[in-house]
A tleap script that builds the chain and sets N, CA, C and O, in Angstrom:
source leaprc.protein.ff14SB
mol = sequence {
  NMET SER ALA MET ASP ASP ARG LEU GLY LEU
  VAL ILE LYS ARG ALA GLU GLN ALA LEU ILE
  ALA ARG LYS THR ALA ALA LEU ARG GLU PHE
  GLY LEU THR VAL PRO GLN TYR ALA ALA LEU
  LEU LEU LEU THR SER GLY GLU GLY ALA GLY
  MET SER ALA ALA GLN LEU ALA ARG GLU SER
  LEU VAL THR PRO GLN THR MET ALA THR VAL
  LEU THR ASN LEU GLU ALA LYS GLY LEU ILE
  GLU ARG GLY PRO SER PRO LEU HIE GLN LYS
  VAL VAL VAL ASN ARG VAL THR PRO ALA GLY
  ALA ALA LEU LEU LYS ASP ALA ASP VAL ALA
  ALA LEU THR VAL GLU LYS ARG LEU ALA ASP
  ALA PHE THR ASP ILE GLU ARG ARG GLN LEU
  ALA ALA LEU LEU GLU ARG ALA ILE THR GLY
  LEU ALA CPRO
}
set mol.1.N position { 75.039 71.702 74.271 }
set mol.1.CA position { 76.405 72.198 74.417 }
set mol.1.C position { 76.928 72.583 73.036 }
set mol.1.O position { 76.911 71.774 72.109 }
set mol.2.N position { 77.393 73.830 72.910 }
set mol.2.CA position { 77.901 74.293 71.620 }
set mol.2.C position { 79.400 74.037 71.526 }
set mol.2.O position { 80.060 73.730 72.519 }
set mol.3.N position { 79.917 74.171 70.316 }
set mol.3.CA position { 81.363 74.001 70.095 }
set mol.3.C position { 82.153 75.032 70.890 }
set mol.3.O position { 83.297 74.788 71.274 }
set mol.4.N position { 81.542 76.176 71.132 }
set mol.4.CA position { 82.237 77.230 71.880 }
set mol.4.C position { 82.391 76.875 73.364 }
set mol.4.O position { 83.253 77.437 74.039 }
set mol.5.N position { 81.582 75.966 73.874 }
set mol.5.CA position { 81.670 75.581 75.281 }
set mol.5.C position { 82.991 74.909 75.613 }
set mol.5.O position { 83.419 74.911 76.767 }
set mol.6.N position { 83.639 74.334 74.610 }
set mol.6.CA position { 84.915 73.664 74.828 }
set mol.6.C position { 86.107 74.609 74.710 }
set mol.6.O position { 87.251 74.179 74.854 }
set mol.7.N position { 85.856 75.869 74.453 }
set mol.7.CA position { 86.928 76.840 74.274 }
set mol.7.C position { 87.299 77.429 75.624 }
set mol.7.O position { 86.722 78.431 76.046 }
set mol.8.N position { 88.259 76.814 76.301 }
set mol.8.CA position { 88.663 77.230 77.639 }
set mol.8.C position { 89.147 78.670 77.661 }
set mol.8.O position { 88.882 79.402 78.615 }
set mol.9.N position { 89.850 79.078 76.621 }
set mol.9.CA position { 90.339 80.456 76.543 }
set mol.9.C position { 89.198 81.461 76.564 }
set mol.9.O position { 89.316 82.527 77.168 }
set mol.10.N position { 88.099 81.126 75.910 }
set mol.10.CA position { 86.928 81.996 75.891 }
set mol.10.C position { 86.322 82.134 77.288 }
set mol.10.O position { 85.937 83.230 77.695 }
set mol.11.N position { 86.241 81.034 78.011 }
set mol.11.CA position { 85.684 81.074 79.364 }
set mol.11.C position { 86.571 81.914 80.284 }
set mol.11.O position { 86.075 82.713 81.078 }
set mol.12.N position { 87.878 81.726 80.169 }
set mol.12.CA position { 88.811 82.512 80.992 }
set mol.12.C position { 88.680 83.997 80.655 }
set mol.12.O position { 88.659 84.839 81.552 }
set mol.13.N position { 88.593 84.317 79.367 }
set mol.13.CA position { 88.461 85.715 78.941 }
set mol.13.C position { 87.162 86.319 79.464 }
set mol.13.O position { 87.154 87.467 79.907 }
set mol.14.N position { 86.071 85.568 79.421 }
set mol.14.CA position { 84.791 86.072 79.932 }
set mol.14.C position { 84.871 86.344 81.431 }
set mol.14.O position { 84.335 87.339 81.917 }
set mol.15.N position { 85.543 85.456 82.159 }
set mol.15.CA position { 85.700 85.662 83.607 }
set mol.15.C position { 86.538 86.911 83.874 }
set mol.15.O position { 86.215 87.709 84.753 }
set mol.16.N position { 87.611 87.070 83.111 }
set mol.16.CA position { 88.457 88.258 83.271 }
set mol.16.C position { 87.658 89.526 82.971 }
set mol.16.O position { 87.744 90.505 83.712 }
set mol.17.N position { 86.890 89.509 81.896 }
set mol.17.CA position { 86.110 90.691 81.527 }
set mol.17.C position { 85.063 91.021 82.581 }
set mol.17.O position { 84.811 92.194 82.859 }
set mol.18.N position { 84.455 90.004 83.165 }
set mol.18.CA position { 83.473 90.241 84.230 }
set mol.18.C position { 84.148 90.877 85.440 }
set mol.18.O position { 83.607 91.808 86.037 }
set mol.19.N position { 85.317 90.383 85.799 }
set mol.19.CA position { 86.056 90.936 86.937 }
set mol.19.C position { 86.461 92.382 86.671 }
set mol.19.O position { 86.282 93.245 87.530 }
set mol.20.N position { 87.002 92.648 85.494 }
set mol.20.CA position { 87.442 94.007 85.157 }
set mol.20.C position { 86.248 94.960 85.096 }
set mol.20.O position { 86.357 96.107 85.529 }
set mol.21.N position { 85.125 94.508 84.572 }
set mol.21.CA position { 83.931 95.365 84.513 }
set mol.21.C position { 83.481 95.758 85.908 }
set mol.21.O position { 83.125 96.912 86.144 }
set mol.22.N position { 83.492 94.801 86.840 }
set mol.22.CA position { 83.073 95.107 88.222 }
set mol.22.C position { 84.076 96.047 88.903 }
set mol.22.O position { 83.682 96.968 89.618 }
set mol.23.N position { 85.370 95.810 88.676 }
set mol.23.CA position { 86.382 96.696 89.268 }
set mol.23.C position { 86.300 98.089 88.666 }
set mol.23.O position { 86.453 99.084 89.375 }
set mol.24.N position { 86.058 98.169 87.359 }
set mol.24.CA position { 85.916 99.468 86.702 }
set mol.24.C position { 84.790 100.261 87.342 }
set mol.24.O position { 84.946 101.444 87.643 }
set mol.25.N position { 83.661 99.607 87.546 }
set mol.25.CA position { 82.513 100.274 88.167 }
set mol.25.C position { 82.835 100.694 89.604 }
set mol.25.O position { 82.472 101.794 90.022 }
set mol.26.N position { 83.504 99.839 90.352 }
set mol.26.CA position { 83.827 100.140 91.750 }
set mol.26.C position { 84.829 101.289 91.869 }
set mol.26.O position { 84.742 102.093 92.797 }
set mol.27.N position { 85.779 101.370 90.934 }
set mol.27.CA position { 86.825 102.392 91.005 }
set mol.27.C position { 86.395 103.727 90.415 }
set mol.27.O position { 87.036 104.750 90.653 }
set mol.28.N position { 85.313 103.719 89.650 }
set mol.28.CA position { 84.843 104.947 89.001 }
set mol.28.C position { 84.590 106.061 90.015 }
set mol.28.O position { 84.907 107.220 89.752 }
set mol.29.N position { 84.023 105.720 91.165 }
set mol.29.CA position { 83.716 106.754 92.161 }
set mol.29.C position { 84.971 107.431 92.715 }
set mol.29.O position { 84.890 108.503 93.314 }
set mol.30.N position { 86.115 106.809 92.514 }
set mol.30.CA position { 87.378 107.390 92.977 }
set mol.30.C position { 88.128 108.081 91.838 }
set mol.30.O position { 89.228 108.597 92.033 }
set mol.31.N position { 87.522 108.087 90.646 }
set mol.31.CA position { 88.146 108.716 89.490 }
set mol.31.C position { 89.344 107.947 88.977 }
set mol.31.O position { 90.247 108.524 88.371 }
set mol.32.N position { 89.358 106.634 89.220 }
set mol.32.CA position { 90.475 105.794 88.791 }
set mol.32.C position { 90.017 104.748 87.785 }
set mol.32.O position { 88.896 104.245 87.850 }
set mol.33.N position { 90.912 104.436 86.854 }
set mol.33.CA position { 90.710 103.288 85.976 }
set mol.33.C position { 91.409 102.094 86.621 }
set mol.33.O position { 92.185 102.262 87.562 }
set mol.34.N position { 91.138 100.900 86.123 }
set mol.34.CA position { 91.803 99.710 86.656 }
set mol.34.C position { 93.322 99.800 86.459 }
set mol.34.O position { 94.056 99.486 87.396 }
set mol.35.N position { 93.830 100.212 85.290 }
set mol.35.CA position { 95.287 100.348 85.155 }
set mol.35.C position { 95.880 101.405 86.106 }
set mol.35.O position { 96.984 101.215 86.617 }
set mol.36.N position { 95.165 102.508 86.348 }
set mol.36.CA position { 95.657 103.522 87.294 }
set mol.36.C position { 95.711 102.942 88.702 }
set mol.36.O position { 96.684 103.142 89.430 }
set mol.37.N position { 94.665 102.228 89.075 }
set mol.37.CA position { 94.631 101.573 90.385 }
set mol.37.C position { 95.795 100.593 90.514 }
set mol.37.O position { 96.482 100.574 91.534 }
set mol.38.N position { 96.016 99.776 89.474 }
set mol.38.CA position { 97.099 98.795 89.503 }
set mol.38.C position { 98.456 99.480 89.669 }
set mol.38.O position { 99.301 99.011 90.432 }
set mol.39.N position { 98.664 100.576 88.963 }
set mol.39.CA position { 99.936 101.304 89.068 }
set mol.39.C position { 100.126 101.852 90.481 }
set mol.39.O position { 101.211 101.729 91.048 }
set mol.40.N position { 99.092 102.451 91.049 }
set mol.40.CA position { 99.189 102.964 92.421 }
set mol.40.C position { 99.474 101.830 93.399 }
set mol.40.O position { 100.295 101.972 94.304 }
set mol.41.N position { 98.796 100.711 93.212 }
set mol.41.CA position { 98.992 99.567 94.099 }
set mol.41.C position { 100.431 99.071 94.026 }
set mol.41.O position { 101.052 98.798 95.054 }
set mol.42.N position { 100.958 98.956 92.815 }
set mol.42.CA position { 102.352 98.526 92.653 }
set mol.42.C position { 103.320 99.515 93.286 }
set mol.42.O position { 104.300 99.120 93.918 }
set mol.43.N position { 103.041 100.800 93.111 }
set mol.43.CA position { 103.952 101.823 93.640 }
set mol.43.C position { 103.937 101.901 95.164 }
set mol.43.O position { 104.856 102.461 95.761 }
set mol.44.N position { 102.924 101.355 95.788 }
set mol.44.CA position { 102.874 101.380 97.253 }
set mol.44.C position { 103.339 100.071 97.864 }
set mol.44.O position { 103.450 99.956 99.085 }
set mol.45.N position { 103.612 99.074 97.013 }
set mol.45.CA position { 104.116 97.810 97.553 }
set mol.45.C position { 105.570 98.006 97.968 }
set mol.45.O position { 106.238 98.929 97.502 }
set mol.46.N position { 106.043 97.153 98.828 }
set mol.46.CA position { 107.400 97.273 99.353 }
set mol.46.C position { 108.453 97.406 98.285 }
set mol.46.O position { 109.324 98.272 98.377 }
set mol.47.N position { 108.391 96.553 97.255 }
set mol.47.CA position { 109.396 96.609 96.198 }
set mol.47.C position { 109.020 97.556 95.077 }
set mol.47.O position { 109.822 97.777 94.170 }
set mol.48.N position { 107.823 98.120 95.113 }
set mol.48.CA position { 107.348 98.957 94.023 }
set mol.48.C position { 107.669 100.426 94.140 }
set mol.48.O position { 107.589 101.144 93.144 }
set mol.49.N position { 108.026 100.899 95.308 }
set mol.49.CA position { 108.286 102.323 95.479 }
set mol.49.C position { 109.428 102.751 94.565 }
set mol.49.O position { 110.521 102.185 94.605 }
set mol.50.N position { 109.161 103.739 93.759 }
set mol.50.CA position { 110.195 104.251 92.869 }
set mol.50.C position { 110.402 103.415 91.629 }
set mol.50.O position { 111.540 103.238 91.194 }
set mol.51.N position { 109.330 102.891 91.045 }
set mol.51.CA position { 109.448 102.078 89.832 }
set mol.51.C position { 109.422 102.957 88.583 }
set mol.51.O position { 108.803 104.021 88.563 }
set mol.52.N position { 110.106 102.488 87.549 }
set mol.52.CA position { 110.076 103.190 86.270 }
set mol.52.C position { 108.792 102.822 85.534 }
set mol.52.O position { 108.095 101.878 85.907 }
set mol.53.N position { 108.489 103.582 84.482 }
set mol.53.CA position { 107.305 103.300 83.672 }
set mol.53.C position { 107.415 101.922 83.026 }
set mol.53.O position { 106.424 101.198 82.936 }
set mol.54.N position { 108.604 101.560 82.581 }
set mol.54.CA position { 108.805 100.253 81.942 }
set mol.54.C position { 108.544 99.118 82.934 }
set mol.54.O position { 107.902 98.125 82.593 }
set mol.55.N position { 109.042 99.271 84.156 }
set mol.55.CA position { 108.798 98.252 85.182 }
set mol.55.C position { 107.304 98.141 85.487 }
set mol.55.O position { 106.766 97.038 85.592 }
set mol.56.N position { 106.647 99.276 85.627 }
set mol.56.CA position { 105.214 99.277 85.915 }
set mol.56.C position { 104.419 98.629 84.788 }
set mol.56.O position { 103.474 97.882 85.043 }
set mol.57.N position { 104.796 98.909 83.550 }
set mol.57.CA position { 104.104 98.319 82.396 }
set mol.57.C position { 104.229 96.800 82.430 }
set mol.57.O position { 103.245 96.089 82.232 }
set mol.58.N position { 105.441 96.302 82.680 }
set mol.58.CA position { 105.648 94.851 82.732 }
set mol.58.C position { 104.823 94.221 83.850 }
set mol.58.O position { 104.156 93.208 83.641 }
set mol.59.N position { 104.869 94.817 85.021 }
set mol.59.CA position { 104.148 94.257 86.174 }
set mol.59.C position { 102.635 94.357 86.029 }
set mol.59.O position { 101.904 93.519 86.555 }
set mol.60.N position { 102.162 95.380 85.317 }
set mol.60.CA position { 100.722 95.591 85.134 }
set mol.60.C position { 100.178 94.886 83.902 }
set mol.60.O position { 98.968 94.873 83.674 }
set mol.61.N position { 101.066 94.300 83.107 }
set mol.61.CA position { 100.677 93.605 81.880 }
set mol.61.C position { 99.978 94.525 80.889 }
set mol.61.O position { 98.986 94.151 80.264 }
set mol.62.N position { 100.518 95.743 80.758 }
set mol.62.CA position { 100.034 96.685 79.752 }
set mol.62.C position { 101.227 97.129 78.908 }
set mol.62.O position { 102.379 96.901 79.277 }
set mol.63.N position { 100.942 97.758 77.784 }
set mol.63.CA position { 102.020 98.229 76.918 }
set mol.63.C position { 102.700 99.440 77.550 }
set mol.63.O position { 102.098 100.129 78.372 }
set mol.64.N position { 103.939 99.701 77.174 }
set mol.64.CA position { 104.611 100.906 77.667 }
set mol.64.C position { 103.841 102.177 77.314 }
set mol.64.O position { 103.814 103.124 78.100 }
set mol.65.N position { 103.216 102.204 76.136 }
set mol.65.CA position { 102.445 103.377 75.730 }
set mol.65.C position { 101.242 103.583 76.652 }
set mol.65.O position { 100.941 104.710 77.044 }
set mol.66.N position { 100.559 102.496 76.992 }
set mol.66.CA position { 99.424 102.587 77.906 }
set mol.66.C position { 99.888 103.087 79.271 }
set mol.66.O position { 99.241 103.944 79.873 }
set mol.67.N position { 101.005 102.555 79.760 }
set mol.67.CA position { 101.495 102.981 81.076 }
set mol.67.C position { 101.908 104.444 81.037 }
set mol.67.O position { 101.705 105.158 82.019 }
set mol.68.N position { 102.477 104.907 79.939 }
set mol.68.CA position { 102.839 106.330 79.835 }
set mol.68.C position { 101.600 107.202 80.015 }
set mol.68.O position { 101.647 108.214 80.713 }
set mol.69.N position { 100.499 106.812 79.390 }
set mol.69.CA position { 99.240 107.553 79.532 }
set mol.69.C position { 98.720 107.473 80.961 }
set mol.69.O position { 98.283 108.476 81.526 }
set mol.70.N position { 98.767 106.281 81.541 }
set mol.70.CA position { 98.317 106.086 82.932 }
set mol.70.C position { 99.092 107.016 83.866 }
set mol.70.O position { 98.500 107.696 84.704 }
set mol.71.N position { 100.413 107.041 83.717 }
set mol.71.CA position { 101.249 107.851 84.604 }
set mol.71.C position { 101.038 109.341 84.378 }
set mol.71.O position { 101.036 110.118 85.333 }
set mol.72.N position { 100.863 109.743 83.136 }
set mol.72.CA position { 100.578 111.151 82.844 }
set mol.72.C position { 99.299 111.593 83.543 }
set mol.72.O position { 99.242 112.671 84.135 }
set mol.73.N position { 98.273 110.746 83.467 }
set mol.73.CA position { 96.993 111.077 84.099 }
set mol.73.C position { 97.092 111.074 85.630 }
set mol.73.O position { 96.508 111.932 86.292 }
set mol.74.N position { 97.825 110.118 86.186 }
set mol.74.CA position { 98.000 110.085 87.649 }
set mol.74.C position { 98.777 111.312 88.134 }
set mol.74.O position { 98.464 111.883 89.179 }
set mol.75.N position { 99.781 111.706 87.369 }
set mol.75.CA position { 100.562 112.890 87.733 }
set mol.75.C position { 99.702 114.148 87.647 }
set mol.75.O position { 99.780 115.011 88.521 }
set mol.76.N position { 98.888 114.257 86.607 }
set mol.76.CA position { 98.009 115.418 86.439 }
set mol.76.C position { 97.013 115.539 87.593 }
set mol.76.O position { 96.612 116.644 87.958 }
set mol.77.N position { 96.619 114.409 88.159 }
set mol.77.CA position { 95.688 114.400 89.301 }
set mol.77.C position { 96.409 114.615 90.633 }
set mol.77.O position { 95.767 114.717 91.679 }
set mol.78.N position { 97.742 114.685 90.593 }
set mol.78.CA position { 98.515 114.875 91.817 }
set mol.78.C position { 98.640 113.617 92.658 }
set mol.78.O position { 98.907 113.694 93.857 }
set mol.79.N position { 98.448 112.453 92.036 }
set mol.79.CA position { 98.481 111.190 92.773 }
set mol.79.C position { 99.854 110.535 92.768 }
set mol.79.O position { 100.151 109.693 93.615 }
set mol.80.N position { 100.689 110.926 91.809 }
set mol.80.CA position { 102.080 110.464 91.777 }
set mol.80.C position { 102.973 111.649 91.457 }
set mol.80.O position { 102.523 112.683 90.962 }
set mol.81.N position { 104.245 111.467 91.753 }
set mol.81.CA position { 105.257 112.432 91.307 }
set mol.81.C position { 106.357 111.634 90.636 }
set mol.81.O position { 106.601 110.471 90.959 }
set mol.82.N position { 107.015 112.293 89.693 }
set mol.82.CA position { 108.051 111.629 88.916 }
set mol.82.C position { 109.356 112.391 89.077 }
set mol.82.O position { 109.381 113.620 89.150 }
set mol.83.N position { 110.434 111.628 89.131 }
set mol.83.CA position { 111.738 112.256 89.269 }
set mol.83.C position { 112.842 111.288 88.898 }
set mol.83.O position { 112.586 110.111 88.643 }
set mol.84.N position { 114.071 111.783 88.866 }
set mol.84.CA position { 115.198 110.923 88.483 }
set mol.84.C position { 115.447 109.839 89.525 }
set mol.84.O position { 115.256 110.039 90.725 }
set mol.85.N position { 115.878 108.694 89.029 }
set mol.85.CA position { 116.223 107.585 89.908 }
set mol.85.C position { 117.502 107.920 90.661 }
set mol.85.O position { 118.413 108.517 90.088 }
set mol.86.N position { 117.586 107.548 91.932 }
set mol.86.CA position { 118.835 107.768 92.660 }
set mol.86.C position { 119.965 106.872 92.144 }
set mol.86.O position { 121.140 107.133 92.401 }
set mol.87.N position { 119.592 105.803 91.405 }
set mol.87.CA position { 120.591 104.872 90.887 }
set mol.87.C position { 121.031 105.189 89.459 }
set mol.87.O position { 122.188 104.976 89.100 }
set mol.88.N position { 120.101 105.701 88.644 }
set mol.88.CA position { 120.396 105.994 87.240 }
set mol.88.C position { 119.770 107.331 86.882 }
set mol.88.O position { 118.545 107.448 86.840 }
set mol.89.N position { 120.578 108.324 86.628 }
set mol.89.CA position { 120.076 109.672 86.356 }
set mol.89.C position { 119.185 109.747 85.114 }
set mol.89.O position { 118.340 110.638 85.025 }
set mol.90.N position { 119.352 108.841 84.162 }
set mol.90.CA position { 118.556 108.893 82.941 }
set mol.90.C position { 117.211 108.172 83.089 }
set mol.90.O position { 116.364 108.245 82.199 }
set mol.91.N position { 117.022 107.487 84.199 }
set mol.91.CA position { 115.774 106.756 84.434 }
set mol.91.C position { 114.864 107.601 85.316 }
set mol.91.O position { 115.291 108.136 86.339 }
set mol.92.N position { 113.605 107.712 84.908 }
set mol.92.CA position { 112.608 108.433 85.695 }
set mol.92.C position { 111.829 107.409 86.502 }
set mol.92.O position { 111.353 106.406 85.971 }
set mol.93.N position { 111.709 107.681 87.799 }
set mol.93.CA position { 110.929 106.795 88.659 }
set mol.93.C position { 109.671 107.519 89.131 }
set mol.93.O position { 109.601 108.748 89.139 }
set mol.94.N position { 108.707 106.739 89.513 }
set mol.94.CA position { 107.399 107.246 89.915 }
set mol.94.C position { 107.157 106.887 91.366 }
set mol.94.O position { 107.457 105.778 91.809 }
set mol.95.N position { 106.610 107.841 92.098 }
set mol.95.CA position { 106.299 107.622 93.513 }
set mol.95.C position { 104.913 108.158 93.807 }
set mol.95.O position { 104.484 109.161 93.235 }
set mol.96.N position { 104.215 107.475 94.710 }
set mol.96.CA position { 102.868 107.901 95.099 }
set mol.96.C position { 102.980 109.091 96.038 }
set mol.96.O position { 103.811 109.101 96.946 }
set mol.97.N position { 102.133 110.098 95.815 }
set mol.97.CA position { 102.061 111.257 96.707 }
set mol.97.C position { 101.178 110.898 97.901 }
set mol.97.O position { 100.477 109.887 97.865 }
set mol.98.N position { 101.201 111.708 98.951 }
set mol.98.CA position { 100.281 111.463 100.070 }
set mol.98.C position { 98.814 111.437 99.621 }
set mol.98.O position { 98.025 110.644 100.135 }
set mol.99.N position { 98.448 112.297 98.669 }
set mol.99.CA position { 97.073 112.285 98.152 }
set mol.99.C position { 96.787 110.969 97.424 }
set mol.99.O position { 95.693 110.417 97.541 }
set mol.100.N position { 97.761 110.475 96.680 }
set mol.100.CA position { 97.596 109.201 95.979 }
set mol.100.C position { 97.450 108.041 96.947 }
set mol.100.O position { 96.636 107.144 96.731 }
set mol.101.N position { 98.238 108.058 98.012 }
set mol.101.CA position { 98.156 106.989 99.015 }
set mol.101.C position { 96.799 107.004 99.713 }
set mol.101.O position { 96.220 105.950 99.974 }
set mol.102.N position { 96.297 108.194 100.013 }
set mol.102.CA position { 94.995 108.307 100.678 }
set mol.102.C position { 93.876 107.807 99.769 }
set mol.102.O position { 92.987 107.079 100.211 }
set mol.103.N position { 93.924 108.204 98.492 }
set mol.103.CA position { 92.903 107.754 97.555 }
set mol.103.C position { 92.976 106.241 97.353 }
set mol.103.O position { 91.951 105.562 97.303 }
set mol.104.N position { 94.188 105.728 97.239 }
set mol.104.CA position { 94.362 104.294 97.042 }
set mol.104.C position { 93.792 103.506 98.211 }
set mol.104.O position { 93.197 102.446 98.016 }
set mol.105.N position { 93.967 104.010 99.405 }
set mol.105.CA position { 93.450 103.303 100.593 }
set mol.105.C position { 91.950 103.075 100.457 }
set mol.105.O position { 91.466 101.974 100.720 }
set mol.106.N position { 91.218 104.088 100.055 }
set mol.106.CA position { 89.770 103.967 99.890 }
set mol.106.C position { 89.412 103.128 98.660 }
set mol.106.O position { 88.513 102.289 98.720 }
set mol.107.N position { 90.107 103.354 97.560 }
set mol.107.CA position { 89.827 102.613 96.331 }
set mol.107.C position { 90.119 101.125 96.510 }
set mol.107.O position { 89.430 100.278 95.941 }
set mol.108.N position { 91.127 100.819 97.293 }
set mol.108.CA position { 91.491 99.423 97.517 }
set mol.108.C position { 90.374 98.679 98.248 }
set mol.108.O position { 90.137 97.501 97.983 }
set mol.109.N position { 89.702 99.349 99.151 }
set mol.109.CA position { 88.564 98.725 99.847 }
set mol.109.C position { 87.498 98.332 98.819 }
set mol.109.O position { 86.940 97.237 98.887 }
set mol.110.N position { 87.223 99.221 97.879 }
set mol.110.CA position { 86.223 98.937 96.843 }
set mol.110.C position { 86.678 97.786 95.947 }
set mol.110.O position { 85.881 96.907 95.620 }
set mol.111.N position { 87.937 97.784 95.551 }
set mol.111.CA position { 88.452 96.720 94.686 }
set mol.111.C position { 88.459 95.379 95.415 }
set mol.111.O position { 88.138 94.346 94.828 }
set mol.112.N position { 88.821 95.398 96.676 }
set mol.112.CA position { 88.827 94.159 97.456 }
set mol.112.C position { 87.415 93.619 97.665 }
set mol.112.O position { 87.225 92.408 97.776 }
set mol.113.N position { 86.435 94.499 97.719 }
set mol.113.CA position { 85.043 94.068 97.828 }
set mol.113.C position { 84.640 93.283 96.589 }
set mol.113.O position { 83.929 92.283 96.688 }
set mol.114.N position { 85.093 93.732 95.420 }
set mol.114.CA position { 84.825 93.009 94.183 }
set mol.114.C position { 85.510 91.643 94.213 }
set mol.114.O position { 84.906 90.629 93.863 }
set mol.115.N position { 86.769 91.627 94.631 }
set mol.115.CA position { 87.499 90.362 94.691 }
set mol.115.C position { 86.871 89.399 95.696 }
set mol.115.O position { 86.868 88.187 95.481 }
set mol.116.N position { 86.338 89.938 96.794 }
set mol.116.CA position { 85.665 89.096 97.785 }
set mol.116.C position { 84.395 88.500 97.193 }
set mol.116.O position { 84.058 87.346 97.458 }
set mol.117.N position { 83.701 89.290 96.397 }
set mol.117.CA position { 82.494 88.778 95.738 }
set mol.117.C position { 82.849 87.582 94.853 }
set mol.117.O position { 82.130 86.583 94.831 }
set mol.118.N position { 83.945 87.691 94.136 }
set mol.118.CA position { 84.417 86.580 93.312 }
set mol.118.C position { 84.782 85.392 94.200 }
set mol.118.O position { 84.354 84.267 93.945 }
set mol.119.N position { 85.565 85.642 95.229 }
set mol.119.CA position { 86.004 84.563 96.113 }
set mol.119.C position { 84.831 83.862 96.784 }
set mol.119.O position { 84.862 82.649 96.993 }
set mol.120.N position { 83.801 84.624 97.120 }
set mol.120.CA position { 82.643 84.055 97.803 }
set mol.120.C position { 81.823 83.115 96.927 }
set mol.120.O position { 80.957 82.396 97.426 }
set mol.121.N position { 82.094 83.117 95.627 }
set mol.121.CA position { 81.397 82.193 94.732 }
set mol.121.C position { 81.945 80.773 94.866 }
set mol.121.O position { 81.398 79.838 94.281 }
set mol.122.N position { 83.027 80.611 95.637 }
set mol.122.CA position { 83.697 79.323 95.776 }
set mol.122.C position { 83.902 78.994 97.252 }
set mol.122.O position { 83.961 79.887 98.098 }
set mol.123.N position { 84.007 77.712 97.543 }
set mol.123.CA position { 84.404 77.291 98.882 }
set mol.123.C position { 85.917 77.522 99.009 }
set mol.123.O position { 86.594 77.799 98.018 }
set mol.124.N position { 86.435 77.406 100.228 }
set mol.124.CA position { 87.877 77.565 100.421 }
set mol.124.C position { 88.656 76.559 99.574 }
set mol.124.O position { 89.654 76.909 98.944 }
set mol.125.N position { 88.198 75.324 99.566 }
set mol.125.CA position { 88.881 74.285 98.786 }
set mol.125.C position { 88.811 74.610 97.294 }
set mol.125.O position { 89.807 74.481 96.583 }
set mol.126.N position { 87.650 75.027 96.826 }
set mol.126.CA position { 87.510 75.374 95.406 }
set mol.126.C position { 88.394 76.543 95.020 }
set mol.126.O position { 88.969 76.544 93.931 }
set mol.127.N position { 88.518 77.547 95.894 }
set mol.127.CA position { 89.396 78.703 95.592 }
set mol.127.C position { 90.832 78.253 95.432 }
set mol.127.O position { 91.522 78.663 94.499 }
set mol.128.N position { 91.281 77.404 96.352 }
set mol.128.CA position { 92.662 76.904 96.256 }
set mol.128.C position { 92.845 76.071 94.985 }
set mol.128.O position { 93.868 76.180 94.309 }
set mol.129.N position { 91.847 75.238 94.665 }
set mol.129.CA position { 91.921 74.425 93.451 }
set mol.129.C position { 91.930 75.302 92.204 }
set mol.129.O position { 92.717 75.073 91.286 }
set mol.130.N position { 91.057 76.305 92.171 }
set mol.130.CA position { 91.005 77.206 91.019 }
set mol.130.C position { 92.337 77.921 90.836 }
set mol.130.O position { 92.859 78.005 89.724 }
set mol.131.N position { 92.881 78.432 91.931 }
set mol.131.CA position { 94.171 79.118 91.848 }
set mol.131.C position { 95.256 78.167 91.338 }
set mol.131.O position { 96.067 78.547 90.494 }
set mol.132.N position { 95.272 76.948 91.841 }
set mol.132.CA position { 96.267 75.969 91.406 }
set mol.132.C position { 96.080 75.621 89.928 }
set mol.132.O position { 97.056 75.494 89.190 }
set mol.133.N position { 94.837 75.467 89.504 }
set mol.133.CA position { 94.568 75.150 88.101 }
set mol.133.C position { 94.971 76.296 87.178 }
set mol.133.O position { 95.529 76.067 86.104 }
set mol.134.N position { 94.691 77.519 87.594 }
set mol.134.CA position { 95.088 78.673 86.778 }
set mol.134.C position { 96.606 78.805 86.721 }
set mol.134.O position { 97.160 79.137 85.673 }
set mol.135.N position { 97.279 78.548 87.835 }
set mol.135.CA position { 98.751 78.571 87.822 }
set mol.135.C position { 99.291 77.488 86.883 }
set mol.135.O position { 100.273 77.708 86.175 }
set mol.136.N position { 98.651 76.330 86.883 }
set mol.136.CA position { 99.066 75.262 85.973 }
set mol.136.C position { 98.829 75.681 84.522 }
set mol.136.O position { 99.637 75.369 83.648 }
set mol.137.N position { 97.736 76.380 84.264 }
set mol.137.CA position { 97.462 76.888 82.914 }
set mol.137.C position { 98.547 77.864 82.483 }
set mol.137.O position { 99.018 77.822 81.347 }
set mol.138.N position { 98.937 78.737 83.395 }
set mol.138.CA position { 100.000 79.719 83.090 }
set mol.138.C position { 101.292 78.987 82.755 }
set mol.138.O position { 101.957 79.310 81.771 }
set mol.139.N position { 101.639 78.016 83.561 }
set mol.139.CA position { 102.852 77.238 83.320 }
set mol.139.C position { 102.753 76.475 82.005 }
set mol.139.O position { 103.728 76.395 81.257 }
set mol.140.N position { 101.589 75.918 81.724 }
set mol.140.CA position { 101.398 75.161 80.491 }
set mol.140.C position { 101.502 76.006 79.242 }
set mol.140.O position { 101.812 75.492 78.168 }
set mol.141.N position { 101.248 77.284 79.369 }
set mol.141.CA position { 101.331 78.185 78.217 }
set mol.141.C position { 102.666 78.906 78.105 }
set mol.141.O position { 102.901 79.641 77.145 }
set mol.142.N position { 103.539 78.697 79.082 }
set mol.142.CA position { 104.840 79.369 79.061 }
set mol.142.C position { 105.644 78.905 77.842 }
set mol.142.O position { 105.553 77.751 77.425 }
set mol.143.N position { 106.430 79.825 77.283 }
set mol.143.CA position { 107.236 79.464 76.102 }
set mol.143.C position { 108.274 78.393 76.403 }
set mol.143.O position { 109.021 77.990 75.512 }
savepdb mol mol.pdb
quit
């Protein structure tokens, strides 16, 4: 056992990187990156329709600059449209187009297949325990 084996942050990061690598590969056939997929997913959720770039960046855990690039690319592909907010004229909101919704439907199946592969590595009890432990880690690291 090396000194690095006790570095819990390293293990969590490796697990995250493995998950993102598999999702990246699965989403490639749809011409989507993981951040683009995440933005589309958020925009199709009940509370996500018509979100600003800043809101999407916060929810996706990416920088505002990264989200600006993500949205520019999604708009160029015709997967989202952008327009003024009905509540604040100076705020631009993003909405999924019918083409974006159709692509997301197929891409989501691929992404969920990756997540199922991860889930299948654990029993039901272990999945619940892992989720609870990770939530406790998040709480323990809160400011």
